[in-house]
mmCIF file with all atom_site columns, C-alpha atoms in Angstrom:
data_model
loop_
_atom_site.group_PDB
_atom_site.id
_atom_site.type_symbol
_atom_site.label_atom_id
_atom_site.label_alt_id
_atom_site.label_comp_id
_atom_site.label_asym_id
_atom_site.label_entity_id
_atom_site.label_seq_id
_atom_site.pdbx_PDB_ins_code
_atom_site.Cartn_x
_atom_site.Cartn_y
_atom_site.Cartn_z
_atom_site.occupancy
_atom_site.B_iso_or_equiv
_atom_site.pdbx_formal_charge
_atom_site.auth_seq_id
_atom_site.auth_comp_id
_atom_site.auth_asym_id
_atom_site.auth_atom_id
_atom_site.pdbx_PDB_model_num
ATOM 1   C CA . MET W 1 1   ? 85.316 93.137 63.173  1.00 63.00 ? 1   MET W CA 1
ATOM 2   C CA . PRO W 1 2   ? 86.265 94.492 66.406  1.00 62.00 ? 2   PRO W CA 1
ATOM 3   C CA . PRO W 1 3   ? 84.494 92.833 69.408  1.00 70.00 ? 3   PRO W CA 1
ATOM 4   C CA . LEU W 1 4   ? 81.262 94.364 70.436  1.00 74.00 ? 4   LEU W CA 1
ATOM 5   C CA . PRO W 1 5   ? 81.371 96.501 73.606  1.00 85.00 ? 5   PRO W CA 1
ATOM 6   C CA . LEU W 1 6   ? 80.355 94.871 76.877  1.00 89.00 ? 6   LEU W CA 1
ATOM 7   C CA . LYS W 1 7   ? 76.787 95.579 77.899  1.00 91.00 ? 7   LYS W CA 1
ATOM 8   C CA . GLU W 1 8   ? 76.590 98.117 80.864  1.00 92.00 ? 8   GLU W CA 1
ATOM 9   C CA . THR W 1 9   ? 73.096 97.101 81.765  1.00 96.00 ? 9   THR W CA 1
ATOM 10  C CA . LEU W 1 10  ? 71.898 93.481 82.282  1.00 98.00 ? 10  LEU W CA 1
ATOM 11  C CA . ARG W 1 11  ? 68.452 92.133 82.708  1.00 98.00 ? 11  ARG W CA 1
ATOM 12  C CA . VAL W 1 12  ? 68.276 88.865 84.690  1.00 98.00 ? 12  VAL W CA 1
ATOM 13  C CA . ALA W 1 13  ? 65.118 86.590 84.934  1.00 98.00 ? 13  ALA W CA 1
ATOM 14  C CA . LEU W 1 14  ? 64.962 85.017 88.325  1.00 98.00 ? 14  LEU W CA 1
ATOM 15  C CA . VAL W 1 15  ? 62.565 81.958 87.641  1.00 98.00 ? 15  VAL W CA 1
ATOM 16  C CA . GLY W 1 16  ? 61.188 80.606 90.742  1.00 98.00 ? 16  GLY W CA 1
ATOM 17  C CA . ASP W 1 17  ? 58.357 81.139 93.173  1.00 98.00 ? 17  ASP W CA 1
ATOM 18  C CA . TYR W 1 18  ? 59.361 84.044 95.485  1.00 97.00 ? 18  TYR W CA 1
ATOM 19  C CA . ASN W 1 19  ? 59.191 83.275 99.195  1.00 97.00 ? 19  ASN W CA 1
ATOM 20  C CA . PRO W 1 20  ? 60.615 85.675 101.775 1.00 95.00 ? 20  PRO W CA 1
ATOM 21  C CA . ALA W 1 21  ? 60.973 82.891 104.209 1.00 96.00 ? 21  ALA W CA 1
ATOM 22  C CA . VAL W 1 22  ? 63.444 81.016 101.928 1.00 97.00 ? 22  VAL W CA 1
ATOM 23  C CA . ILE W 1 23  ? 67.010 81.891 102.904 1.00 97.00 ? 23  ILE W CA 1
ATOM 24  C CA . ALA W 1 24  ? 68.442 81.639 99.378  1.00 97.00 ? 24  ALA W CA 1
ATOM 25  C CA . HIS W 1 25  ? 65.606 84.065 97.988  1.00 98.00 ? 25  HIS W CA 1
ATOM 26  C CA . LYS W 1 26  ? 66.801 86.643 100.530 1.00 97.00 ? 26  LYS W CA 1
ATOM 27  C CA . ALA W 1 27  ? 70.434 86.112 99.478  1.00 98.00 ? 27  ALA W CA 1
ATOM 28  C CA . ILE W 1 28  ? 69.954 86.234 95.660  1.00 98.00 ? 28  ILE W CA 1
ATOM 29  C CA . PRO W 1 29  ? 69.313 90.059 95.316  1.00 98.00 ? 29  PRO W CA 1
ATOM 30  C CA . LEU W 1 30  ? 72.285 90.777 97.592  1.00 98.00 ? 30  LEU W CA 1
ATOM 31  C CA . ALA W 1 31  ? 74.576 88.297 95.502  1.00 98.00 ? 31  ALA W CA 1
ATOM 32  C CA . LEU W 1 32  ? 73.485 90.042 92.312  1.00 98.00 ? 32  LEU W CA 1
ATOM 33  C CA . ASP W 1 33  ? 73.992 93.519 93.758  1.00 97.00 ? 33  ASP W CA 1
ATOM 34  C CA . ASN W 1 34  ? 77.291 92.623 95.086  1.00 97.00 ? 34  ASN W CA 1
ATOM 35  C CA . ALA W 1 35  ? 78.479 90.927 91.781  1.00 97.00 ? 35  ALA W CA 1
ATOM 36  C CA . ALA W 1 36  ? 77.089 94.019 89.813  1.00 97.00 ? 36  ALA W CA 1
ATOM 37  C CA . GLU W 1 37  ? 79.112 96.453 92.047  1.00 97.00 ? 37  GLU W CA 1
ATOM 38  C CA . TYR W 1 38  ? 82.300 94.357 91.552  1.00 96.00 ? 38  TYR W CA 1
ATOM 39  C CA . LEU W 1 39  ? 81.828 94.277 87.769  1.00 96.00 ? 39  LEU W CA 1
ATOM 40  C CA . ASP W 1 40  ? 80.664 97.871 87.579  1.00 96.00 ? 40  ASP W CA 1
ATOM 41  C CA . VAL W 1 41  ? 77.421 97.015 85.647  1.00 97.00 ? 41  VAL W CA 1
ATOM 42  C CA . THR W 1 42  ? 73.805 97.801 86.411  1.00 97.00 ? 42  THR W CA 1
ATOM 43  C CA . VAL W 1 43  ? 71.535 94.658 86.901  1.00 98.00 ? 43  VAL W CA 1
ATOM 44  C CA . ASP W 1 44  ? 67.845 94.805 86.869  1.00 98.00 ? 44  ASP W CA 1
ATOM 45  C CA . TYR W 1 45  ? 66.273 91.436 87.966  1.00 98.00 ? 45  TYR W CA 1
ATOM 46  C CA . ASP W 1 46  ? 62.713 90.264 87.781  1.00 98.00 ? 46  ASP W CA 1
ATOM 47  C CA . TRP W 1 47  ? 61.194 87.494 89.802  1.00 98.00 ? 47  TRP W CA 1
ATOM 48  C CA . LEU W 1 48  ? 59.231 85.284 87.473  1.00 98.00 ? 48  LEU W CA 1
ATOM 49  C CA . PRO W 1 49  ? 56.862 83.158 89.205  1.00 98.00 ? 49  PRO W CA 1
ATOM 50  C CA . THR W 1 50  ? 56.554 79.799 87.443  1.00 98.00 ? 50  THR W CA 1
ATOM 51  C CA . PRO W 1 51  ? 52.935 79.974 86.744  1.00 98.00 ? 51  PRO W CA 1
ATOM 52  C CA . GLU W 1 52  ? 53.727 83.144 84.771  1.00 97.00 ? 52  GLU W CA 1
ATOM 53  C CA . VAL W 1 53  ? 56.221 81.463 82.590  1.00 98.00 ? 53  VAL W CA 1
ATOM 54  C CA . THR W 1 54  ? 54.126 79.895 79.754  1.00 98.00 ? 54  THR W CA 1
ATOM 55  C CA . SER W 1 55  ? 55.852 80.641 76.612  1.00 98.00 ? 55  SER W CA 1
ATOM 56  C CA . PRO W 1 56  ? 59.273 81.636 75.227  1.00 98.00 ? 56  PRO W CA 1
ATOM 57  C CA . GLU W 1 57  ? 57.974 85.151 74.855  1.00 98.00 ? 57  GLU W CA 1
ATOM 58  C CA . ASP W 1 58  ? 57.937 85.531 78.588  1.00 98.00 ? 58  ASP W CA 1
ATOM 59  C CA . LEU W 1 59  ? 61.847 85.158 78.507  1.00 98.00 ? 59  LEU W CA 1
ATOM 60  C CA . VAL W 1 60  ? 62.690 87.500 75.532  1.00 98.00 ? 60  VAL W CA 1
ATOM 61  C CA . GLY W 1 61  ? 64.906 90.341 76.257  1.00 97.00 ? 61  GLY W CA 1
ATOM 62  C CA . TYR W 1 62  ? 66.879 88.879 79.269  1.00 98.00 ? 62  TYR W CA 1
ATOM 63  C CA . ASP W 1 63  ? 70.473 88.607 79.254  1.00 98.00 ? 63  ASP W CA 1
ATOM 64  C CA . ALA W 1 64  ? 70.662 85.904 81.759  1.00 98.00 ? 64  ALA W CA 1
ATOM 65  C CA . ILE W 1 65  ? 68.279 83.178 83.333  1.00 98.00 ? 65  ILE W CA 1
ATOM 66  C CA . TRP W 1 66  ? 68.821 81.976 86.995  1.00 98.00 ? 66  TRP W CA 1
ATOM 67  C CA . CYS W 1 67  ? 66.347 79.008 88.050  1.00 98.00 ? 67  CYS W CA 1
ATOM 68  C CA . VAL W 1 68  ? 66.379 79.626 91.802  1.00 98.00 ? 68  VAL W CA 1
ATOM 69  C CA . PRO W 1 69  ? 65.941 77.214 94.756  1.00 98.00 ? 69  PRO W CA 1
ATOM 70  C CA . ALA W 1 70  ? 62.668 76.299 96.606  1.00 96.00 ? 70  ALA W CA 1
ATOM 71  C CA . SER W 1 71  ? 61.008 73.502 94.600  1.00 94.00 ? 71  SER W CA 1
ATOM 72  C CA . PRO W 1 72  ? 58.687 71.916 94.052  1.00 95.00 ? 72  PRO W CA 1
ATOM 73  C CA . TYR W 1 73  ? 57.821 74.724 91.972  1.00 97.00 ? 73  TYR W CA 1
ATOM 74  C CA . GLN W 1 74  ? 54.184 76.002 91.478  1.00 97.00 ? 74  GLN W CA 1
ATOM 75  C CA . ASN W 1 75  ? 54.445 75.137 87.822  1.00 97.00 ? 75  ASN W CA 1
ATOM 76  C CA . GLU W 1 76  ? 57.433 72.906 87.143  1.00 96.00 ? 76  GLU W CA 1
ATOM 77  C CA . ASP W 1 77  ? 56.655 73.258 83.285  1.00 97.00 ? 77  ASP W CA 1
ATOM 78  C CA . GLY W 1 78  ? 57.464 76.931 83.572  1.00 98.00 ? 78  GLY W CA 1
ATOM 79  C CA . ALA W 1 79  ? 60.918 75.993 85.135  1.00 98.00 ? 79  ALA W CA 1
ATOM 80  C CA . PHE W 1 80  ? 61.493 73.449 82.390  1.00 98.00 ? 80  PHE W CA 1
ATOM 81  C CA . LEU W 1 81  ? 60.580 76.020 79.582  1.00 98.00 ? 81  LEU W CA 1
ATOM 82  C CA . ALA W 1 82  ? 62.869 78.597 81.116  1.00 98.00 ? 82  ALA W CA 1
ATOM 83  C CA . ILE W 1 83  ? 65.685 76.166 81.116  1.00 98.00 ? 83  ILE W CA 1
ATOM 84  C CA . ARG W 1 84  ? 65.250 74.909 77.747  1.00 98.00 ? 84  ARG W CA 1
ATOM 85  C CA . TYR W 1 85  ? 65.025 78.360 76.372  1.00 98.00 ? 85  TYR W CA 1
ATOM 86  C CA . ALA W 1 86  ? 68.437 79.248 77.964  1.00 98.00 ? 86  ALA W CA 1
ATOM 87  C CA . ARG W 1 87  ? 69.857 76.121 76.792  1.00 98.00 ? 87  ARG W CA 1
ATOM 88  C CA . GLU W 1 88  ? 68.698 76.297 73.069  1.00 98.00 ? 88  GLU W CA 1
ATOM 89  C CA . ASN W 1 89  ? 69.148 80.092 72.593  1.00 98.00 ? 89  ASN W CA 1
ATOM 90  C CA . GLN W 1 90  ? 72.654 80.327 74.254  1.00 98.00 ? 90  GLN W CA 1
ATOM 91  C CA . ILE W 1 91  ? 71.452 82.547 77.084  1.00 98.00 ? 91  ILE W CA 1
ATOM 92  C CA . PRO W 1 92  ? 73.822 82.546 80.074  1.00 98.00 ? 92  PRO W CA 1
ATOM 93  C CA . PHE W 1 93  ? 72.176 80.292 82.741  1.00 99.00 ? 93  PHE W CA 1
ATOM 94  C CA . LEU W 1 94  ? 72.554 79.378 86.426  1.00 98.00 ? 94  LEU W CA 1
ATOM 95  C CA . GLY W 1 95  ? 70.668 76.782 88.208  1.00 98.00 ? 95  GLY W CA 1
ATOM 96  C CA . THR W 1 96  ? 70.962 76.362 92.093  1.00 98.00 ? 96  THR W CA 1
ATOM 97  C CA . CYS W 1 97  ? 69.516 73.518 94.186  1.00 98.00 ? 97  CYS W CA 1
ATOM 98  C CA . GLY W 1 98  ? 65.992 72.971 92.573  1.00 97.00 ? 98  GLY W CA 1
ATOM 99  C CA . GLY W 1 99  ? 67.188 74.873 89.501  1.00 98.00 ? 99  GLY W CA 1
ATOM 100 C CA . PHE W 1 100 ? 70.170 72.288 89.142  1.00 98.00 ? 100 PHE W CA 1
ATOM 101 C CA . GLN W 1 101 ? 67.745 69.305 89.544  1.00 98.00 ? 101 GLN W CA 1
ATOM 102 C CA . HIS W 1 102 ? 65.301 70.726 86.951  1.00 98.00 ? 102 HIS W CA 1
ATOM 103 C CA . ALA W 1 103 ? 68.095 71.422 84.483  1.00 98.00 ? 103 ALA W CA 1
ATOM 104 C CA . VAL W 1 104 ? 69.176 67.836 84.773  1.00 98.00 ? 104 VAL W CA 1
ATOM 105 C CA . ILE W 1 105 ? 65.610 66.585 84.157  1.00 98.00 ? 105 ILE W CA 1
ATOM 106 C CA . GLU W 1 106 ? 64.957 68.877 81.278  1.00 98.00 ? 106 GLU W CA 1
ATOM 107 C CA . TYR W 1 107 ? 68.149 67.767 79.624  1.00 98.00 ? 107 TYR W CA 1
ATOM 108 C CA . ALA W 1 108 ? 67.274 64.129 80.149  1.00 98.00 ? 108 ALA W CA 1
ATOM 109 C CA . ARG W 1 109 ? 63.810 64.600 78.748  1.00 97.00 ? 109 ARG W CA 1
ATOM 110 C CA . ASN W 1 110 ? 64.610 66.860 75.705  1.00 98.00 ? 110 ASN W CA 1
ATOM 111 C CA . VAL W 1 111 ? 68.121 65.815 74.727  1.00 97.00 ? 111 VAL W CA 1
ATOM 112 C CA . LEU W 1 112 ? 68.535 62.187 76.024  1.00 96.00 ? 112 LEU W CA 1
ATOM 113 C CA . ASP W 1 113 ? 65.102 61.201 74.882  1.00 95.00 ? 113 ASP W CA 1
ATOM 114 C CA . LEU W 1 114 ? 64.355 60.021 78.481  1.00 96.00 ? 114 LEU W CA 1
ATOM 115 C CA . GLY W 1 115 ? 60.708 61.333 78.180  1.00 95.00 ? 115 GLY W CA 1
ATOM 116 C CA . ASP W 1 116 ? 59.461 59.884 81.524  1.00 96.00 ? 116 ASP W CA 1
ATOM 117 C CA . ALA W 1 117 ? 62.261 61.545 83.554  1.00 97.00 ? 117 ALA W CA 1
ATOM 118 C CA . VAL W 1 118 ? 60.879 62.904 86.845  1.00 95.00 ? 118 VAL W CA 1
ATOM 119 C CA . HIS W 1 119 ? 61.825 64.227 90.236  1.00 96.00 ? 119 HIS W CA 1
ATOM 120 C CA . ALA W 1 120 ? 61.164 61.928 93.178  1.00 93.00 ? 120 ALA W CA 1
ATOM 121 C CA . GLU W 1 121 ? 59.799 64.977 95.218  1.00 92.00 ? 121 GLU W CA 1
ATOM 122 C CA . THR W 1 122 ? 56.843 65.341 92.868  1.00 93.00 ? 122 THR W CA 1
ATOM 123 C CA . SER W 1 123 ? 56.425 61.951 91.234  1.00 90.00 ? 123 SER W CA 1
ATOM 124 C CA . GLN W 1 124 ? 57.119 58.253 91.546  1.00 85.00 ? 124 GLN W CA 1
ATOM 125 C CA . GLN W 1 125 ? 55.833 57.468 88.057  1.00 90.00 ? 125 GLN W CA 1
ATOM 126 C CA . GLY W 1 126 ? 58.709 57.271 85.667  1.00 92.00 ? 126 GLY W CA 1
ATOM 127 C CA . SER W 1 127 ? 62.469 57.168 85.543  1.00 92.00 ? 127 SER W CA 1
ATOM 128 C CA . LEU W 1 128 ? 63.593 58.955 88.768  1.00 93.00 ? 128 LEU W CA 1
ATOM 129 C CA . VAL W 1 129 ? 66.474 61.015 87.262  1.00 96.00 ? 129 VAL W CA 1
ATOM 130 C CA . ILE W 1 130 ? 66.485 63.190 90.637  1.00 97.00 ? 130 ILE W CA 1
ATOM 131 C CA . GLY W 1 131 ? 66.028 60.854 93.679  1.00 94.00 ? 131 GLY W CA 1
ATOM 132 C CA . PRO W 1 132 ? 66.471 61.033 97.498  1.00 94.00 ? 132 PRO W CA 1
ATOM 133 C CA . LEU W 1 133 ? 69.967 61.483 98.700  1.00 93.00 ? 133 LEU W CA 1
ATOM 134 C CA . SER W 1 134 ? 71.274 58.732 100.983 1.00 84.00 ? 134 SER W CA 1
ATOM 135 C CA . CYS W 1 135 ? 72.134 61.413 103.545 1.00 86.00 ? 135 CYS W CA 1
ATOM 136 C CA . SER W 1 136 ? 70.141 64.703 103.804 1.00 89.00 ? 136 SER W CA 1
ATOM 137 C CA . LEU W 1 137 ? 72.053 67.891 103.001 1.00 92.00 ? 137 LEU W CA 1
ATOM 138 C CA . VAL W 1 138 ? 69.546 70.375 104.726 1.00 92.00 ? 138 VAL W CA 1
ATOM 139 C CA . GLU W 1 139 ? 71.715 73.034 106.352 1.00 92.00 ? 139 GLU W CA 1
ATOM 140 C CA . LYS W 1 140 ? 74.868 71.180 105.785 1.00 92.00 ? 140 LYS W CA 1
ATOM 141 C CA . SER W 1 141 ? 78.232 72.161 104.125 1.00 94.00 ? 141 SER W CA 1
ATOM 142 C CA . ASP W 1 142 ? 80.671 69.917 102.352 1.00 93.00 ? 142 ASP W CA 1
ATOM 143 C CA . ALA W 1 143 ? 83.857 70.036 100.257 1.00 97.00 ? 143 ALA W CA 1
ATOM 144 C CA . ILE W 1 144 ? 83.482 69.858 96.436  1.00 98.00 ? 144 ILE W CA 1
ATOM 145 C CA . GLU W 1 145 ? 86.408 69.053 93.988  1.00 98.00 ? 145 GLU W CA 1
ATOM 146 C CA . LEU W 1 146 ? 86.069 70.893 90.749  1.00 98.00 ? 146 LEU W CA 1
ATOM 147 C CA . LYS W 1 147 ? 87.219 69.656 87.345  1.00 98.00 ? 147 LYS W CA 1
ATOM 148 C CA . PRO W 1 148 ? 90.239 71.545 86.131  1.00 97.00 ? 148 PRO W CA 1
ATOM 149 C CA . GLY W 1 149 ? 89.437 73.987 83.321  1.00 97.00 ? 149 GLY W CA 1
ATOM 150 C CA . SER W 1 150 ? 85.729 73.980 84.010  1.00 98.00 ? 150 SER W CA 1
ATOM 151 C CA . LEU W 1 151 ? 83.622 77.212 84.283  1.00 98.00 ? 151 LEU W CA 1
ATOM 152 C CA . ILE W 1 152 ? 83.168 76.800 87.904  1.00 98.00 ? 152 ILE W CA 1
ATOM 153 C CA . ALA W 1 153 ? 86.910 76.152 88.527  1.00 98.00 ? 153 ALA W CA 1
ATOM 154 C CA . GLU W 1 154 ? 87.815 79.250 86.688  1.00 98.00 ? 154 GLU W CA 1
ATOM 155 C CA . ALA W 1 155 ? 85.012 81.179 88.530  1.00 98.00 ? 155 ALA W CA 1
ATOM 156 C CA . TYR W 1 156 ? 86.471 80.201 91.868  1.00 98.00 ? 156 TYR W CA 1
ATOM 157 C CA . GLY W 1 157 ? 90.176 80.086 90.949  1.00 98.00 ? 157 GLY W CA 1
ATOM 158 C CA . ARG W 1 158 ? 90.715 76.852 92.840  1.00 97.00 ? 158 ARG W CA 1
ATOM 159 C CA . SER W 1 159 ? 90.054 73.124 92.630  1.00 97.00 ? 159 SER W CA 1
ATOM 160 C CA . ILE W 1 160 ? 88.529 72.541 96.060  1.00 98.00 ? 160 ILE W CA 1
ATOM 161 C CA . ILE W 1 161 ? 85.706 74.659 97.481  1.00 98.00 ? 161 ILE W CA 1
ATOM 162 C CA . GLU W 1 162 ? 83.400 74.247 100.466 1.00 97.00 ? 162 GLU W CA 1
ATOM 163 C CA . GLU W 1 163 ? 79.764 75.368 100.127 1.00 97.00 ? 163 GLU W CA 1
ATOM 164 C CA . GLY W 1 164 ? 76.388 74.889 102.008 1.00 96.00 ? 164 GLY W CA 1
ATOM 165 C CA . TYR W 1 165 ? 73.247 73.050 100.960 1.00 95.00 ? 165 TYR W CA 1
ATOM 166 C CA . HIS W 1 166 ? 69.589 72.787 101.622 1.00 95.00 ? 166 HIS W CA 1
ATOM 167 C CA . CYS W 1 167 ? 68.384 69.831 99.926  1.00 93.00 ? 167 CYS W CA 1
ATOM 168 C CA . ASN W 1 168 ? 67.125 66.196 100.225 1.00 94.00 ? 168 ASN W CA 1
ATOM 169 C CA . TYR W 1 169 ? 67.404 65.237 96.454  1.00 95.00 ? 169 TYR W CA 1
ATOM 170 C CA . GLY W 1 170 ? 70.303 64.593 93.856  1.00 96.00 ? 170 GLY W CA 1
ATOM 171 C CA . ILE W 1 171 ? 71.152 62.901 90.845  1.00 97.00 ? 171 ILE W CA 1
ATOM 172 C CA . ALA W 1 172 ? 70.052 59.231 90.812  1.00 95.00 ? 172 ALA W CA 1
ATOM 173 C CA . ASP W 1 173 ? 72.878 56.642 90.587  1.00 91.00 ? 173 ASP W CA 1
ATOM 174 C CA . PHE W 1 174 ? 71.394 54.947 87.427  1.00 89.00 ? 174 PHE W CA 1
ATOM 175 C CA . PHE W 1 175 ? 71.467 58.435 85.637  1.00 94.00 ? 175 PHE W CA 1
ATOM 176 C CA . ALA W 1 176 ? 74.833 59.645 86.812  1.00 94.00 ? 176 ALA W CA 1
ATOM 177 C CA . GLY W 1 177 ? 76.760 57.360 84.455  1.00 90.00 ? 177 GLY W CA 1
ATOM 178 C CA . GLN W 1 178 ? 74.742 58.689 81.364  1.00 90.00 ? 178 GLN W CA 1
ATOM 179 C CA . LEU W 1 179 ? 75.906 62.198 82.080  1.00 92.00 ? 179 LEU W CA 1
ATOM 180 C CA . GLU W 1 180 ? 79.484 61.086 81.768  1.00 85.00 ? 180 GLU W CA 1
ATOM 181 C CA . THR W 1 181 ? 79.134 60.656 78.107  1.00 90.00 ? 181 THR W CA 1
ATOM 182 C CA . SER W 1 182 ? 76.715 63.627 77.337  1.00 95.00 ? 182 SER W CA 1
ATOM 183 C CA . GLN W 1 183 ? 77.220 67.268 76.747  1.00 97.00 ? 183 GLN W CA 1
ATOM 184 C CA . LEU W 1 184 ? 75.852 68.049 80.219  1.00 98.00 ? 184 LEU W CA 1
ATOM 185 C CA . GLN W 1 185 ? 79.084 67.207 82.073  1.00 96.00 ? 185 GLN W CA 1
ATOM 186 C CA . PRO W 1 186 ? 79.662 66.672 85.724  1.00 98.00 ? 186 PRO W CA 1
ATOM 187 C CA . THR W 1 187 ? 82.287 69.177 86.805  1.00 98.00 ? 187 THR W CA 1
ATOM 188 C CA . GLY W 1 188 ? 82.077 69.013 90.659  1.00 98.00 ? 188 GLY W CA 1
ATOM 189 C CA . TRP W 1 189 ? 81.951 66.026 93.086  1.00 97.00 ? 189 TRP W CA 1
ATOM 190 C CA . ASP W 1 190 ? 81.690 65.610 96.716  1.00 96.00 ? 190 ASP W CA 1
ATOM 191 C CA . ASN W 1 191 ? 84.017 63.359 98.849  1.00 94.00 ? 191 ASN W CA 1
ATOM 192 C CA . GLN W 1 192 ? 81.961 60.289 98.065  1.00 93.00 ? 192 GLN W CA 1
ATOM 193 C CA . GLY W 1 193 ? 82.154 60.944 94.306  1.00 95.00 ? 193 GLY W CA 1
ATOM 194 C CA . GLU W 1 194 ? 78.398 62.353 94.111  1.00 95.00 ? 194 GLU W CA 1
ATOM 195 C CA . ILE W 1 195 ? 77.740 64.872 91.423  1.00 97.00 ? 195 ILE W CA 1
ATOM 196 C CA . ARG W 1 196 ? 77.175 68.337 92.767  1.00 98.00 ? 196 ARG W CA 1
ATOM 197 C CA . VAL W 1 197 ? 77.974 70.397 89.739  1.00 98.00 ? 197 VAL W CA 1
ATOM 198 C CA . VAL W 1 198 ? 76.956 70.174 85.956  1.00 98.00 ? 198 VAL W CA 1
ATOM 199 C CA . GLU W 1 199 ? 78.023 72.330 82.912  1.00 98.00 ? 199 GLU W CA 1
ATOM 200 C CA . LEU W 1 200 ? 76.823 72.238 79.311  1.00 98.00 ? 200 LEU W CA 1
ATOM 201 C CA . ARG W 1 201 ? 79.624 71.841 76.918  1.00 97.00 ? 201 ARG W CA 1
ATOM 202 C CA . GLY W 1 202 ? 79.323 74.133 73.899  1.00 96.00 ? 202 GLY W CA 1
ATOM 203 C CA . HIS W 1 203 ? 77.331 76.701 75.576  1.00 98.00 ? 203 HIS W CA 1
ATOM 204 C CA . PRO W 1 204 ? 78.684 80.113 76.562  1.00 97.00 ? 204 PRO W CA 1
ATOM 205 C CA . PHE W 1 205 ? 77.538 79.679 80.132  1.00 98.00 ? 205 PHE W CA 1
ATOM 206 C CA . PHE W 1 206 ? 75.160 76.969 81.592  1.00 98.00 ? 206 PHE W CA 1
ATOM 207 C CA . VAL W 1 207 ? 75.978 75.867 85.048  1.00 98.00 ? 207 VAL W CA 1
ATOM 208 C CA . GLY W 1 208 ? 73.975 74.090 87.732  1.00 98.00 ? 208 GLY W CA 1
ATOM 209 C CA . THR W 1 209 ? 75.029 73.567 91.451  1.00 98.00 ? 209 THR W CA 1
ATOM 210 C CA . LEU W 1 210 ? 73.127 71.491 93.898  1.00 98.00 ? 210 LEU W CA 1
ATOM 211 C CA . PHE W 1 211 ? 74.661 73.649 96.615  1.00 98.00 ? 211 PHE W CA 1
ATOM 212 C CA . GLN W 1 212 ? 73.452 77.293 97.335  1.00 98.00 ? 212 GLN W CA 1
ATOM 213 C CA . HIS W 1 213 ? 76.533 79.528 96.820  1.00 97.00 ? 213 HIS W CA 1
ATOM 214 C CA . GLU W 1 214 ? 74.403 82.603 96.649  1.00 98.00 ? 214 GLU W CA 1
ATOM 215 C CA . ARG W 1 215 ? 73.966 82.506 100.308 1.00 97.00 ? 215 ARG W CA 1
ATOM 216 C CA . ASN W 1 216 ? 77.474 83.654 100.792 1.00 96.00 ? 216 ASN W CA 1
ATOM 217 C CA . ALA W 1 217 ? 76.226 87.046 100.219 1.00 97.00 ? 217 ALA W CA 1
ATOM 218 C CA . LEU W 1 218 ? 74.306 87.085 103.528 1.00 97.00 ? 218 LEU W CA 1
ATOM 219 C CA . LYS W 1 219 ? 77.813 86.656 105.139 1.00 95.00 ? 219 LYS W CA 1
ATOM 220 C CA . ASP W 1 220 ? 79.366 89.546 103.164 1.00 93.00 ? 220 ASP W CA 1
ATOM 221 C CA . LYS W 1 221 ? 81.261 87.151 101.014 1.00 94.00 ? 221 LYS W CA 1
ATOM 222 C CA . PRO W 1 222 ? 81.318 87.001 97.244  1.00 93.00 ? 222 PRO W CA 1
ATOM 223 C CA . ALA W 1 223 ? 79.597 84.571 95.123  1.00 96.00 ? 223 ALA W CA 1
ATOM 224 C CA . PRO W 1 224 ? 81.908 83.761 92.314  1.00 97.00 ? 224 PRO W CA 1
ATOM 225 C CA . LEU W 1 225 ? 79.470 81.840 90.126  1.00 98.00 ? 225 LEU W CA 1
ATOM 226 C CA . VAL W 1 226 ? 77.045 84.947 90.174  1.00 98.00 ? 226 VAL W CA 1
ATOM 227 C CA . GLU W 1 227 ? 79.878 87.194 89.099  1.00 98.00 ? 227 GLU W CA 1
ATOM 228 C CA . ALA W 1 228 ? 80.682 84.687 86.386  1.00 98.00 ? 228 ALA W CA 1
ATOM 229 C CA . LEU W 1 229 ? 76.927 84.584 85.249  1.00 98.00 ? 229 LEU W CA 1
ATOM 230 C CA . LEU W 1 230 ? 76.998 88.257 84.817  1.00 98.00 ? 230 LEU W CA 1
ATOM 231 C CA . LYS W 1 231 ? 80.249 88.347 82.967  1.00 97.00 ? 231 LYS W CA 1
ATOM 232 C CA . ALA W 1 232 ? 78.907 85.925 80.457  1.00 98.00 ? 232 ALA W CA 1
ATOM 233 C CA . ALA W 1 233 ? 75.698 88.031 80.220  1.00 98.00 ? 233 ALA W CA 1
ATOM 234 C CA . GLN W 1 234 ? 77.649 91.116 79.329  1.00 97.00 ? 234 GLN W CA 1
ATOM 235 C CA . ARG W 1 235 ? 79.009 89.536 76.126  1.00 92.00 ? 235 ARG W CA 1
#
C-alpha cells in the first residue's frame, strides 16, 4: 500500500497551566508558529489546564501532546494522565522542564512499578525520582552532549548543543541508573554526566528535555525539537 499523505492541519494539546508571566509560555506559541511555517502546515493548539484533563477523552483527536513548563501543576494527575495517554497510544509527545520531570515520574510509576515515585517539589513522602539539583539551573545555559542517532541528535543535526534552563530539579542519582536499562533512555547529558534528555524507545516520538529550547523562538531562532514534534505528528 502507498504511504498515507502527510497531514496538512495538526492539533496540538498544550498540557499545563497557562501563565502569561512564564517566559516559556510566551515562547511556545511562537515556536509552534515558526515550526508550522517552516514545514508549511497549519497548527491549531489548545492550552489544556491540568484541572481540565480528567480522562483520556479530553485528549482524543490531538495529533501531538506537549507537557509544558511551570510546575507544580494545579493538578499533577492531569499531567500524568496526558503523558500516559501519549505514551500508550503512540501520540507524538514533547515534555520540557516540568513536562520532562513528570514524564520520568509517570514512567517510573506505571512501567517500572515504582508506585511511590514523587517529585521533591511537591512531596517528601516516597521515592524522590525527581530531586533537587546540586546547582540551580534557573536562567542558566549549558552545553549538552547528545547520543548519536537519537531523535534529538537528528533534530539538531549535531552532537553538542547549548540550551537554557529555568529549573531547580532533575533526575535523582538513585534513579538515573535504572533508566539506563529501561525503554526510557537517556540521550543527552551535561558536562557532569547529568541526564538532561530522555527518549522512549519503540515510540514514534517521545522526547523530554530538562532545558527549555522553545525559548529560542523569542530570539528569532528555530526550535528544532518543535519542528521534529510536528513532523512526527504529520504521519
